[in-house]
Amino acid sequence: MVISQSGETADTLAAQREAKQKGSRTLAICNVVGSMITREAAGTIYTHAGPEIGVASTKAFTGQLTALFMLAMYLGQSNGNLDDGTSRCLVQELLRLPGKLESVLSHDAVYEALARSLHHAKDALFLGRGIHFPIALEGALKLKEISYIHAEGYPAGEMKHGPNALIDENLPAVVIATRDPSSPESRVLYEKTLSNIQEVKAREGIVVALVTEGDDEARKTADHVIEIPAASELLLPILEIVPLQLLAYHIAVRRGCDVDQPRNLAKSVTVE
């Protein structure tokens, strides 16, 4: 499976060609109809996110997550691991996402206020557990791409293996501490993430907690809180990334950076 917004990414295309030479069929997830990767794939799931103007892709990432979720649902149904009732619930949850994303997008004042507090930072740490860890990586990537602040995404469970040494009163730590109220496993991971927040605060770090609406526990410890609507554990990442992208955007604007054309970056990576 190859994933590319432009469909022209050189290293992804090279990997696709090598896989084909060794007998594998390839499936593409892509935004650009008729691009090289889609022409060489056995099949393509188009994200239809619309033209990407800015170098630092945002809407394409959300579209890719959604496409992967739908593909996972299809595979689960095909191999019998996902029953009809669970499928219907997940589809209903997916259909509610656009309204929830509208709610997230309407809180611009929250991100502007955070940007005023954090735009002088020289480094930032993003922490997430389980399926939320890749979202921490994406949040850190967006911040470094468009604001030029050094940022690092890290698994929250491995925080004691290095990142703890970085924490001081100047380091913002963005902690993904959302939870699905209907999932006992989500509750367990949430409590462990609360422990991470407390560790950062014990070392005088600045905590920005990304939480589910109505969460009072993280609010007691965190310096700043960003709320997103409640959702299934499997769909929370799609909601989580939007506030992190908006936070990076507002910090970059406050620092006077060109958010559409970051220095040293190209829209389509056509060389390896």
Backbone as a ProteinNet text record, in pm:
[ID]
protein_1_A
[PRIMARY]
MVISQSGETADTLAAQREAKQKGSRTLAICNVVGSMITREAAGTIYTHAGPEIGVASTKAFTGQLTALFMLAMYLGQSNGNLDDGTSRCLVQELLRLPGKLESVLSHDAVYEALARSLHHAKDALFLGRGIHFPIALEGALKLKEISYIHAEGYPAGEMKHGPNALIDENLPAVVIATRDPSSPESRVLYEKTLSNIQEVKAREGIVVALVTEGDDEARKTADHVIEIPAASELLLPILEIVPLQLLAYHIAVRRGCDVDQPRNLAKSVTVE
[TERTIARY]
83.8	0	87.9	65.6	146.8	55.9	101.6	21.7	97.6	34.7	100.1	-6.7	9.5	-85.6	-76.1	45.3	65.2	61.7	99.6	112	238	331.5	457.3	578.9	557.2	665.6	768.4	892	993	1025.6	1047.5	1087.3	971.4	848.8	732	712.1	732.5	721	826.7	948.4	1056.3	1021.6	965.7	926.3	813.9	719.8	609.1	662.1	756.1	811	888.3	961.1	1035.5	939.5	832	731.7	669.6	641	581.4	678.7	807.2	908.3	916.9	884.4	892.3	758	663.8	538.4	421.9	438.9	329.6	237.2	108.8	16.4	17	2	5.8	-126.4	-166.4	-285.6	-240.6	-291.6	-252.9	-364.6	-325.2	-416.5	-359.4	-434.8	-377.8	-484.7	-438.9	-530.5	-539.8	-441.4	-433.8	-467.1	-578.1	-622.8	-523.5	-485.1	-397.2	-249.9	-211.4	-70	6.4	140.3	224.6	195.9	185.6	163.8	30.3	-73.6	-204.5	-203.6	-125.7	-118.4	-48.9	45.4	121.6	61.7	-39.5	-102	-208.2	-231.6	-337.9	-475	-482.5	-607.3	-576.8	-669.8	-646.9	-770.3	-748.3	-852.3	-819.5	-901.9	-879.3	-939.9	-863.9	-912.6	-1001.3	-988.4	-1073.6	-1074.9	-956.4	-946.9	-939.7	-932.1	-919	-773	-743.7	-604.2	-533.7	-410.5	-328	-243.9	-269.2	-194.5	-69.7	-85.1	27.3	119	247.2	344.4	316.3	287.6	262.2	118.7	102.8	-30.1	-109	-235	-320.2	-444.9	-528	-653.2	-626.6	-514.3	-483.9	-459	-395.3	-366.6	-497.1	-592.3	-721.5	-794.3	-787.3	-849.2	-786.3	-653.8	-583.8	-624	-636.7	-681.1	-819.5	-908	-1044.1	-1044.7	-964.4	-955.7	-903.2	-802.5	-746.6	-848.4	-926.5	-1030.5	-1134.6	-1177.2	-1277.5	-1221.9	-1094.9	-1032.1	-1024.6	-987.4	-979.2	-1116.3	-1221.1	-1356.6	-1391.6	-1358.2	-1387.2	-1314.5	-1186.9	-1109.8	-1166.1	-1207.5	-1266.9	-1395.8	-1476.8	-1601.6	-1571.5	-1470.5	-1438.3	-1387	-1306.7	-1250.8	-1333.2	-1447.8	-1538.6	-1507.4	-1408.9	-1374.3	-1460	-1538.7	-1622.4	-1766.9	-1853	-1991.9	-2073.9	-2195.3	-2279.8	-2316.6	-2345.7	-2385.3	-2274.1	-2153.8	-2038.7	-2008.7	-2022.1	-1998.5	-2093.8	-2222.3	-2320.9	-2288.7	-2248.8	-2213	-2094.7	-1993.8	-1874.9	-1906	-1991.1	-2029.8	-2107.3	-2197.4	-2272.1	-2177.9	-2076.9	-1976.8	-1900.3	-1866.8	-1792.7	-1875.8	-2005.5	-2093.5	-2110.1	-2086.4	-2096.6	-1969.5	-1862.4	-1733.9	-1733.6	-1793.7	-1789.1	-1844.7	-1955.7	-2012.4	-1919.1	-1854.6	-1760.5	-1637.3	-1593.5	-1479.1	-1514.6	-1638.2	-1684.3	-1672.6	-1708.9	-1699.9	-1554.9	-1462.6	-1320	-1269.2	-1310.4	-1264.4	-1319.3	-1426.3	-1490.3	-1422.7	-1320.9	-1256.4	-1124.4	-1122	-999.3	-938.3	-1022.9	-972.9	-884.5	-916.3	-836.8	-694.9	-683.1	-551.3	-471.5	-540.3	-472.4	-415.6	-494	-447.4	-327.8	-333.7	-221.1	-97.3	-116.7	-3	66.4	-9.8	51.5	139.8	100.4	176.9	298.9	289.8	390.3	483	458.9	533.8	681.6	720.7	862.6	940.7	871.7	938.3	1042.1	1150.6	1253.8	1240.3	1173.6	1153.1	1012.5	961.2	830.8	829.5	751.3	739.5	593.3	568.8	432.7	427.2	330.4	321.3	186.3	188	63.8	85.5	-22.3	-15.3	-94	-46.5	-120.8	-143.1	-268.4	-297.8	-285.1	-269.9	-254.8	-108	-14.9	126.4	156.5	104.9	129.6	73.7	-31.5	-87.2	8.5	73.5	176.6	290.8	328.8	433.9	391.6	267.3	218	207.8	165.1	159.2	296	396.3	533.7	586.6	554.7	599.5	544.1	414.5	353.8	415.9	441.8	499.8	638.5	720.9	857.1	854.3	760.9	755.4	722.1	624.5	576.9	615	658.3	698.2	848.8	918.5	1063.4	1102.9	1009.1	1039.5	1076.5	1186.7	1222.9	1117.6	1057.9	952.8	974.9	940.6	963.6	838.7	793.5	683.8	740.1	677.5	733.5	621.4	640.8	540.3	535.4	417.5	406.1	460.4	447.9	496.7	648.2	718.4	864.9	922.5	839.7	880.8	1003.1	1013.7	1125.6	1257.1	1248.7	1370.2	1420.8	1444.8	1502.8	1431.2	1304.2	1237.1	1230.2	1224.5	1219.4	1335.3	1450.9	1569.2	1555.7	1466.7	1451.4	1359	1278.2	1169.5	1221.8	1183.8	1206.5	1094.7	1107.7	999.6	978.1	1068.5	1056.1	1000.8	980.8	942	791.4	721.3	580.7	571	486.9	459.4	312.1	285.7	148	115.3	19.5	-12.3	-151.2	-158.4	-287.8	-349.5	-450.6	-511.8	-661.9	-699.5	-841.3	-881.1	-1013	-1058	-1197.9	-1226.3	-1359.1	-1431.3	-1535.1	-1603.7	-1659	-1684.6	-1743.3	-1639	-1510.5	-1404.6	-1323	-1329.6	-1248.4	-1098.7	-1054.3	-911.7	-868.6	-956.3	-926.5	-908.7	-988.9	-979.4	-843.2	-796.8	-667.3	-554.7	-555.9	-452.3	-460.4	-582.4	-602.2	-538.4	-558.5	-502.1	-349.7	-292.2	-146.5	-98.2	-176.3	-140.2	-150.3	-249.7	-257.8	-130	-75.5	50.2	163	164.7	264.2	250.4	126.7	101.4	156.4	131.6	180.3	332.4	394.8	541.6	597.4	535.1	580.8	565.7	452.5	429	525.4	559.9	653.7	791	820.5	948.8	933.3	821.6	792.6	772.1	741.8	712.3	575.6	554.4	426.7	343.4	226.7	144	26.8	17.6	-102.1	-169.6	-284.8	-353.5	-465.9	-464.7	-572.9	-667.2	-788.7	-878.4	-1016.1	-1095.6	-1234	-1320.4	-1419.7	-1508.4	-1562.9	-1564.4	-1616.7	-1514.6	-1390.3	-1284.8	-1239.5	-1256.9	-1214.5	-1083.6	-1046.4	-927.6	-799.3	-783.2	-662.1	-655.5	-771.4	-777.6	-718.2	-726.6	-675.6	-524.3	-456	-309.2	-250.3	-314.1	-257.5	-262.1	-166.9	-166	-267.9	-281	-373.6	-448.6	-574.8	-656.4	-723.2	-714.9	-789.5	-889	-1016.3	-1119.6	-1164.1	-1191	-1252.5	-1375.2	-1473	-1592.8	-1558.8	-1644.3	-1626.1	-1647.7	-1573.8	-1586.2	-1533.1	-1555.8	-1499.9	-1347.5	-1287.2	-1140.7	-1073.9	-1135.6	-1076.2	-1084.6	-1175.8	-1193.5	-1137.3	-1099.3	-1043.6	-924.1	-833.1	-717.7	-756.7	-867.9	-909.3	-948.1	-1008.9	-1044.8	-922.7	-829.3	-715.1	-619.5	-600.5	-495.9	-532	-660.5	-700.2	-657.3	-682.1	-632.4	-480.2	-408.5	-261.8	-213.5	-281.6	-246.1	-278.8	-393.6	-432.2	-337.4	-294.6	-199.8	-68.6	-19.8	103.4	84.3	-30.9	-60.1	-54.9	-123.6	-129.9	5.7	81.5	216.1	304	294.5	374.2	337.9	209.1	164.6	217.2	209.4	257.5	407.2	481.3	626.1	662.6	563.1	588.5	634.9	603.5	648.4	546.9	594.3	508.2	455.1	328.6	275.5	251.1	234	207.8	335.2	442.9	569.3	683.2	689.6	798.6	934.2	1034.3	1167.5	1219.6	1293.8	1363.8	1273.3	1142	1050.8	988.2	957.6	891	756.9	661.9	526.8	527.7	603.4	609.1	755.2	784.8	923	951.5	1014.4	1034.6	1175	1258.5	1390.9	1404.3	1486.7	1504	1605.6
-118.1	0	124	214.5	336.4	457.7	551.2	669	793.6	876.4	998.2	1100.4	1223	1328.4	1359.5	1381	1423.4	1307.9	1188.9	1075	1076.6	1166.7	1177.9	1164.2	1129.9	1123.5	1017.6	1061.9	975.7	850.6	864.9	746.8	647.9	699	611	538.1	611	550.4	442.1	466.7	366.8	240.8	258.6	143	65	138.2	74.3	-10.6	45.1	-27.7	-151.9	-140.7	-257.7	-367.1	-326.6	-424.1	-495.4	-419.9	-479	-575.9	-539.3	-626.7	-760.7	-758.8	-881.7	-954.4	-908.8	-982.5	-932.1	-823.6	-771.1	-682.8	-689.8	-591.2	-471.5	-354.2	-235.4	-159.8	-108.7	-26	114.2	216.3	354.4	428.3	513.2	611.9	746.7	821.1	939.4	1046.5	1170.7	1283.7	1330.4	1294.3	1349	1240.9	1260.9	1165.8	1163.9	1042.6	1028.2	1048.3	1060.6	1078.8	948.7	956.2	841.7	720.7	743.5	632.2	563.9	642.7	581.6	503.7	549.9	479.2	344.6	336.3	212.7	117.9	163	78.6	-11.7	-124.8	-215.2	-153.8	-69.9	-1.2	120.9	216.6	341.9	381.7	427	493.9	642.6	719.9	864.2	934	1026.9	1098.3	1217.1	1269.6	1380.5	1497.6	1533.5	1642.6	1780.7	1783.7	1911.5	1950.8	2052.9	2093.8	2135.8	2090.8	2131.4	2250.9	2366.9	2487.7	2501.1	2482.3	2494.1	2372.9	2395.3	2286.2	2187.8	2240.6	2154.3	2102.8	1982.5	1925.8	1912.7	1955.6	1941.9	1861	1909.9	1838.6	1701.7	1687.2	1557.6	1451.9	1492.5	1398.5	1346.3	1436.2	1396.6	1303.5	1335.2	1249.3	1111.1	1105.6	976.9	891.5	954.6	880.6	820.7	900.3	853.8	737.7	749.2	641.5	512.6	524.8	407.4	343.7	428.6	377	297.4	351.9	283.3	153	155.1	33	-72.5	-29.6	-123.5	-184.2	-101.5	-153.1	-258	-228.4	-322.8	-456.2	-448.5	-571.7	-648.5	-574.5	-639.5	-711.5	-650.7	-714.8	-836.8	-823.8	-931.1	-1056.5	-1036	-1154.8	-1199.5	-1133.7	-1177.7	-1127.3	-1038	-985.6	-866.1	-812.5	-695.8	-730.7	-738.5	-778	-659.3	-688.6	-586.1	-475.6	-513.1	-413.5	-314.5	-367.7	-280.5	-192.6	-250.4	-173	-54.8	-80.2	27.9	138.8	100	199.6	284.7	219.1	291.7	385.2	340.2	426.1	547.6	525.8	637.8	737.6	684.2	770.8	850.7	783.3	849.3	962.6	939.6	1041.5	1162.4	1143.1	1255.4	1340.6	1288.4	1358.4	1498.2	1519.1	1654.6	1761.4	1731.3	1826.7	1850.9	1746	1760.3	1840.7	1820.2	1896.8	2044.9	2073.1	2213	2276.8	2200.7	2250.5	2281.9	2192.4	2213.9	2338.9	2356.5	2470.1	2603.8	2599.6	2724.1	2785.4	2717.6	2764	2834.8	2919.5	2988.1	3070.3	3130.5	3216	3137.5	3010.5	2926.2	2910.4	2884.8	2862.1	2992.8	3102.9	3232.9	3267.3	3241.2	3269.6	3181.3	3054.4	2964.2	3009.2	3055.3	3101.1	3219.2	3307.6	3422	3374.8	3265.4	3213.9	3132.5	3067.1	2966.3	3003	3113.7	3137.3	3168	3199.1	3224.3	3095.4	2982.3	2856.3	2819.1	2758.3	2711.4	2562.3	2490.1	2346.4	2312.4	2198.8	2151.2	1999.3	1942.5	1797	1759.5	1656.9	1607.2	1461.9	1429.3	1295.3	1232.2	1103.6	1030.8	882.7	811.3	666.4	589.4	470.9	384.4	450.8	448.1	505.1	657.5	717.2	862.6	906.1	810.8	846.5	901.1	837.7	897.6	1039.3	1070.1	1205.3	1301.9	1255.6	1337.1	1365.5	1264.4	1283.3	1386.7	1377.6	1471.7	1612.8	1625.3	1756.8	1821.1	1740.6	1790.8	1828.9	1745.8	1773.7	1906.5	1929.2	2053.9	2175.1	2164.4	2278.1	2310.3	2208.1	2235.3	2282.1	2228.5	2265.6	2413.3	2464.1	2599	2707.8	2670.2	2773.4	2773.4	2667.2	2651.4	2633	2589.9	2552.6	2404.1	2369.5	2228.4	2155.7	2052.3	1977.4	1828.5	1751.9	1607.9	1535.4	1437.9	1351.9	1228.2	1184.9	1073.8	987.8	855.1	772.3	809	836.3	879.2	773.4	645.6	538.2	532.3	599.7	598.4	732.3	810.8	945.5	946.1	844.1	840.8	802.7	757.1	717.1	832.3	947	1057.6	1190.1	1200.7	1331.5	1397.3	1317.5	1376.3	1472.3	1440.8	1524.2	1661.6	1675	1801.5	1899.9	1848.7	1930.5	2035	2160.3	2268.4	2370.3	2484.7	2583.3	2647.1	2621.6	2681.7	2585.6	2458.7	2357.8	2331.8	2363.7	2324.2	2175.8	2102.8	1962.4	1950	1914.4	1895.4	1747.4	1720.4	1582.6	1546.8	1441.5	1394.7	1305.6	1358.1	1288.9	1273.5	1235.3	1212.3	1072.4	1047.6	912.7	889.3	762	718.4	669.6	741.7	704.2	561.6	506.8	372.3	261.2	298	197	186.6	71.9	52.8	64	13.1	20.1	166.3	246.6	388.6	456.4	415.7	472.6	440.2	317.2	276.4	360.5	376.8	456.3	602.8	650.3	789.5	813.5	720.9	737.6	737.9	657.3	656.8	789.6	844.9	973.1	1085.6	1077.5	1175.1	1173.7	1054.1	1041.7	1114.8	1107.8	1181.8	1332.4	1381	1523.6	1566.2	1484.3	1516.3	1517.6	1427.1	1425	1552.9	1598.4	1722	1839.1	1845.9	1955.9	1950.5	1831.6	1817.4	1872.3	1878.5	1932	2073.2	2136.4	2276.9	2299.4	2193.3	2209.4	2272	2321.2	2382.2	2275.9	2241.9	2135.7	2193.8	2152.5	2178.9	2043.8	2024.8	1896.1	1899.8	1803.6	1787.1	1681.7	1723.1	1635.5	1627.8	1531.2	1518.7	1617.2	1672.8	1770.8	1717.9	1805.5	1768.6	1706	1690.3	1629.9	1730.7	1695.5	1783.5	1739.3	1611.6	1558.9	1621	1621.8	1678.8	1828.9	1894	2038.9	2081.3	1994.3	2028	2047.2	1978.1	1979.2	2059.2	2053.2	2116.6	2269.1	2334.4	2481.4	2530.7	2457.5	2494.5	2369.7	2386.6	2273.3	2305.4	2210.3	2216.7	2102.1	2131.5	2028.7	1991	1861	1814.2	1730.9	1718.7	1639.5	1492.4	1425.5	1282.6	1203.5	1092.9	1006.4	868.7	774.4	640.6	648.8	560.2	556.2	547.9	472.9	453.2	577.6	669.5	790	915.2	905.6	1022.3	1084.1	1003.6	1065.7	1167.1	1143	1236.3	1370.4	1367.9	1491.9	1556.8	1474.9	1526.8	1609.7	1569.4	1635.1	1778.6	1808.9	1943.7	2051.3	2035.1	2137	2151.8	2041.8	2049.7	2124.5	2102.4	2176.7	2325.6	2355.6	2495.2	2564.9	2491.3	2547.8	2583.2	2492.4	2518.9	2640.4	2648.8	2760.9	2894.6	2903.4	3031.2	3070.1	2971.1	3000.5	3052.5	2989.2	3031.7	3173.8	3204.3	3339.4	3441.2	3407.4	3497.4	3522.1	3422	3436	3499.6	3532.5	3597.7	3505	3374.8	3278	3266.7	3225.9	3200.3	3057.8	3044.2	2910.3	2828.1	2893.8	2820.1	2775.4	2853.2	2821.2	2819.4	2718	2712.4	2703	2760.2	2761.2	2617.1	2597.6	2471	2352.9	2372.7	2262.1	2277.7	2163.7	2164.8	2096.4	2136.9	2079.4	1931.2	1895.1	1754.6	1710.6	1604.8	1557.9	1462.7	1514.3	1436.5	1378.6	1396.1	1331.3	1252.5	1146.2	1062.9	1125.2
0	0	0	-93.3	-102.9	-83.3	-2.8	31.4	-10.7	-92.9	-141.4	-176.8	-128.5	-163.3	-312.1	-360.1	-498.8	-597.1	-550.8	-641.6	-724.1	-689.4	-763.7	-671.3	-544.4	-446.3	-487.3	-508.8	-572.4	-491.7	-360	-282.4	-269.3	-259.7	-252.5	-385.3	-495.1	-628.1	-647.6	-598.7	-611.1	-532.6	-412.1	-330.8	-399	-458.8	-530.6	-646.4	-720.9	-836.5	-793.5	-683.7	-634	-588.8	-521.4	-477.2	-597.9	-703.1	-823.9	-891.4	-892	-953.5	-881.2	-751.5	-672.1	-664.5	-746	-758.4	-676.4	-601.6	-519.4	-601.8	-572.2	-625.1	-530.1	-582.9	-496.6	-503	-388.2	-374.2	-334.8	-403.9	-376	-303.6	-207.9	-149.9	-190.6	-270.6	-334.8	-355.3	-370.6	-388.2	-534	-616.2	-752.4	-855.6	-923.8	-1025.6	-1142.5	-1183.7	-1298.8	-1270.7	-1144.9	-1111	-1131.5	-1126.8	-1159.3	-1070.1	-940	-847.3	-874.5	-906.3	-932.8	-1063.6	-1161.9	-1289.6	-1275	-1180.8	-1165.5	-1062.5	-989.8	-887.6	-948.3	-882.9	-927.6	-900.8	-799.4	-766.5	-682.6	-680.1	-608	-528.6	-405.6	-327.8	-333.4	-402.8	-412.1	-290.4	-232.7	-114.6	-151.1	-273.5	-320.6	-222.2	-172.7	-74.6	-140.2	-273.7	-343	-356.9	-437.7	-462	-333.2	-318	-203.7	-247.6	-190.2	-225.7	-138.9	-7.7	84.8	76.4	101.7	101.4	214.7	333.9	450.5	443.5	391.4	368.3	498.7	496.4	615	582.8	490.2	461.6	399.3	324.5	263.6	371.1	481.4	589.4	649.7	673.3	729	632.7	503	402.9	398	413.7	412.9	533.3	650.5	768.9	746.3	686.5	661.7	562.7	456.8	357.9	421	506.3	574.1	668.2	735.9	825.8	746.7	633.2	551.5	493.9	453.6	403.2	513.5	634.5	747.1	776.7	768.4	787.4	682.3	557.5	449	472.3	509.7	533.2	652.7	757	874.5	841.1	756.3	712.7	624.9	538.6	444	514.2	621.2	688.3	809.5	830.6	936.1	1074.6	1087.1	1219.5	1261.6	1168.8	1198.8	1163.3	1265.4	1238.1	1188.4	1142.4	1081.1	1180	1304.2	1404.9	1434.5	1453.4	1480.4	1359.2	1240.2	1117.5	1108.1	1135.6	1127.8	1226.9	1348.4	1450.9	1405.5	1347.7	1303.6	1187.4	1095.6	982.8	1033	1129.7	1187.2	1254.5	1324.8	1387.9	1282.1	1172.8	1064.9	1004	987.2	929.1	1020.8	1150	1244.5	1246.7	1190.6	1199.7	1137.3	1018.8	962.1	1055.4	1122.8	1217.9	1335.1	1380.8	1492.9	1450.5	1327	1276.6	1262.6	1222.9	1217.2	1354.4	1457.9	1595.6	1632.3	1595.5	1623.9	1552.8	1427.6	1347.6	1397.5	1474.5	1520	1642.8	1696	1819.7	1792.5	1690.3	1650.8	1763.9	1845.2	1954.1	2050.5	2070.9	2162	2108	1976.8	1917.7	1910.1	1884.6	1882.1	2019.5	2125	2260.9	2296	2255.6	2280.3	2205.1	2082.3	2000.7	2067.2	2127.8	2197.2	2311.4	2377.5	2491.5	2449.4	2333.8	2299.7	2184.1	2115.4	1991.3	2013.8	2137.8	2166	2195.5	2204.8	2239.2	2133.6	2177.9	2085.1	2056.3	2145.9	2131.5	2179.2	2134.6	2180.5	2176.6	2267.2	2277.4	2257.2	2175.5	2152.2	2198.3	2283.2	2340.8	2309.5	2273.1	2249.6	2273	2304.7	2329.4	2224.4	2190.1	2099.1	1964.5	1916.9	1785.2	1785.7	1902.9	1911.8	1893.7	1902.5	1885.4	1745.4	1636.2	1504	1491	1562.9	1559.6	1630	1736.4	1801.2	1703.8	1625.4	1524.9	1421.2	1374.5	1274	1330.9	1457.7	1521.5	1530.9	1568.4	1577	1439	1338.2	1201.6	1152.1	1173.5	1126.1	1194.8	1324.7	1396.7	1342.8	1320.5	1270.8	1125.8	1044.9	903.3	882.8	957.2	923.3	1024.2	1146	1242.7	1267.5	1220.6	1238	1385.1	1467.2	1605.3	1605.9	1671.2	1680.4	1763.8	1706.9	1776.9	1756.2	1858.4	1855.7	1905	1826.6	1869.8	1937.1	2046.1	2122.4	2179	2187.3	2254.8	2403.4	2454.6	2595.2	2690.2	2652.9	2739.7	2748.7	2656	2657.7	2702.3	2766.5	2804.8	2897.2	2983.2	3078.2	3011.1	2885.7	2814.6	2728.1	2787.6	2712.1	2725.8	2680.8	2682.5	2820.3	2927.1	3062.1	3086.9	3028	3051.1	2986.1	2889.4	2818	2889.3	2980	3034.8	3133.2	3107.1	3202.6	3183.8	3249	3246.3	3109.4	3015.2	2881.7	2776.1	2814.7	2715.9	2717	2607.3	2597.2	2560	2632.1	2600.1	2563.1	2438.2	2393.3	2412.9	2501.6	2539.3	2487	2405	2354.7	2462.4	2528.7	2643.3	2622	2501.4	2473.1	2518.9	2523.6	2559.1	2503.9	2481	2438.3	2563.2	2609.4	2733.8	2733.1	2613.9	2605.6	2605.7	2606.3	2594.9	2724.1	2793.6	2915.3	2887.6	2771.8	2737.3	2721.2	2661.8	2644.9	2779.9	2877.4	3012.5	3075.8	3056.3	3113	3053.4	2920.9	2854.3	2897.5	2916.2	2959.3	3096.2	3188.4	3322.8	3319.1	3231.3	3217.6	3157.7	3065.5	3005.7	3108.4	3197.1	3307	3389.9	3409.6	3482.6	3410.8	3276.9	3198.3	3219	3220.7	3243.2	3378.2	3477.9	3612.6	3618.1	3541.5	3537.8	3476	3368	3303.6	3399.9	3468	3562	3679.8	3724.9	3837.1	3801.1	3670.9	3624.7	3568.6	3601.7	3566.9	3416.9	3342.7	3200.9	3178.9	3057.1	3019.1	2947.9	3002	2945.7	2867.3	2740.4	2659.1	2640.3	2701.2	2695.9	2593.1	2503.6	2406.8	2464.2	2500.7	2576.3	2510.3	2556.9	2513.2	2590.3	2524.1	2587.9	2720.3	2820.8	2952.1	3044.5	2999.7	3082.1	3187.5	3312.9	3422.3	3485.9	3467.3	3535.8	3480.8	3348.8	3289.5	3313.7	3315.1	3334.7	3468.5	3568.8	3702.5	3701.5	3609.9	3608.9	3493.9	3377.6	3257.9	3266.1	3199.6	3191.9	3090.3	2978.9	2872.5	2828.4	2790.7	2748.6	2614.3	2522.4	2396.5	2398.4	2376	2379.5	2238.5	2220.4	2096	2133.4	2042.2	2072.9	2096.8	2174.5	2201.3	2072	2058.9	1941.1	1976.2	1885	1900.7	1905.1	1982.4	1993.9	1856.8	1764.2	1632.1	1544.6	1577.4	1496	1562.1	1687.8	1757.2	1685.1	1625.1	1557.3	1450	1378.4	1272.7	1333.4	1451.5	1520	1584.7	1633.3	1709.4	1624.8	1499.1	1421.6	1386.3	1372.2	1329.1	1429.8	1560.5	1654.9	1652.8	1632.4	1630.8	1506.6	1393.7	1271.5	1287.9	1349.3	1370.1	1467.2	1570.1	1665.6	1595.2	1511.9	1436	1345.3	1281.3	1191.1	1265	1377.3	1449.3	1509.3	1554.7	1606	1491.9	1375	1259.5	1216.6	1212.7	1175.5	1275.5	1404.3	1509.7	1496.5	1446.5	1428.6	1294.2	1213.9	1086	975.7	985.8	886	771.8	655.9	541.2	553.8	594.5	623.6	497.1	382	257.8	187.7	203.3	137	239.3	326.3	425.2	356.4	420.1	359	341.5	234.6	207.1	174.9	165.5	137.5	-0.6	-64.4	-195.5	-184	-269.8	-263.2	-298.6	-399.8	-441.2	-442.2	-367.7	-355.6	-471.1	-576.2	-697.9	-710.3	-607.3	-605	-474.7	-479.7	-360.2	-266.6
[MASK]
++++++++++++++++++++++++++++++++++++++++++++++++++++++++++++++++++++++++++++++++++++++++++++++++++++++++++++++++++++++++++++++++++++++++++++++++++++++++++++++++++++++++++++++++++++++++++++++++++++++++++++++++++++++++++++++++++++++++++++++++++++++++++++++++++++++++++++++++

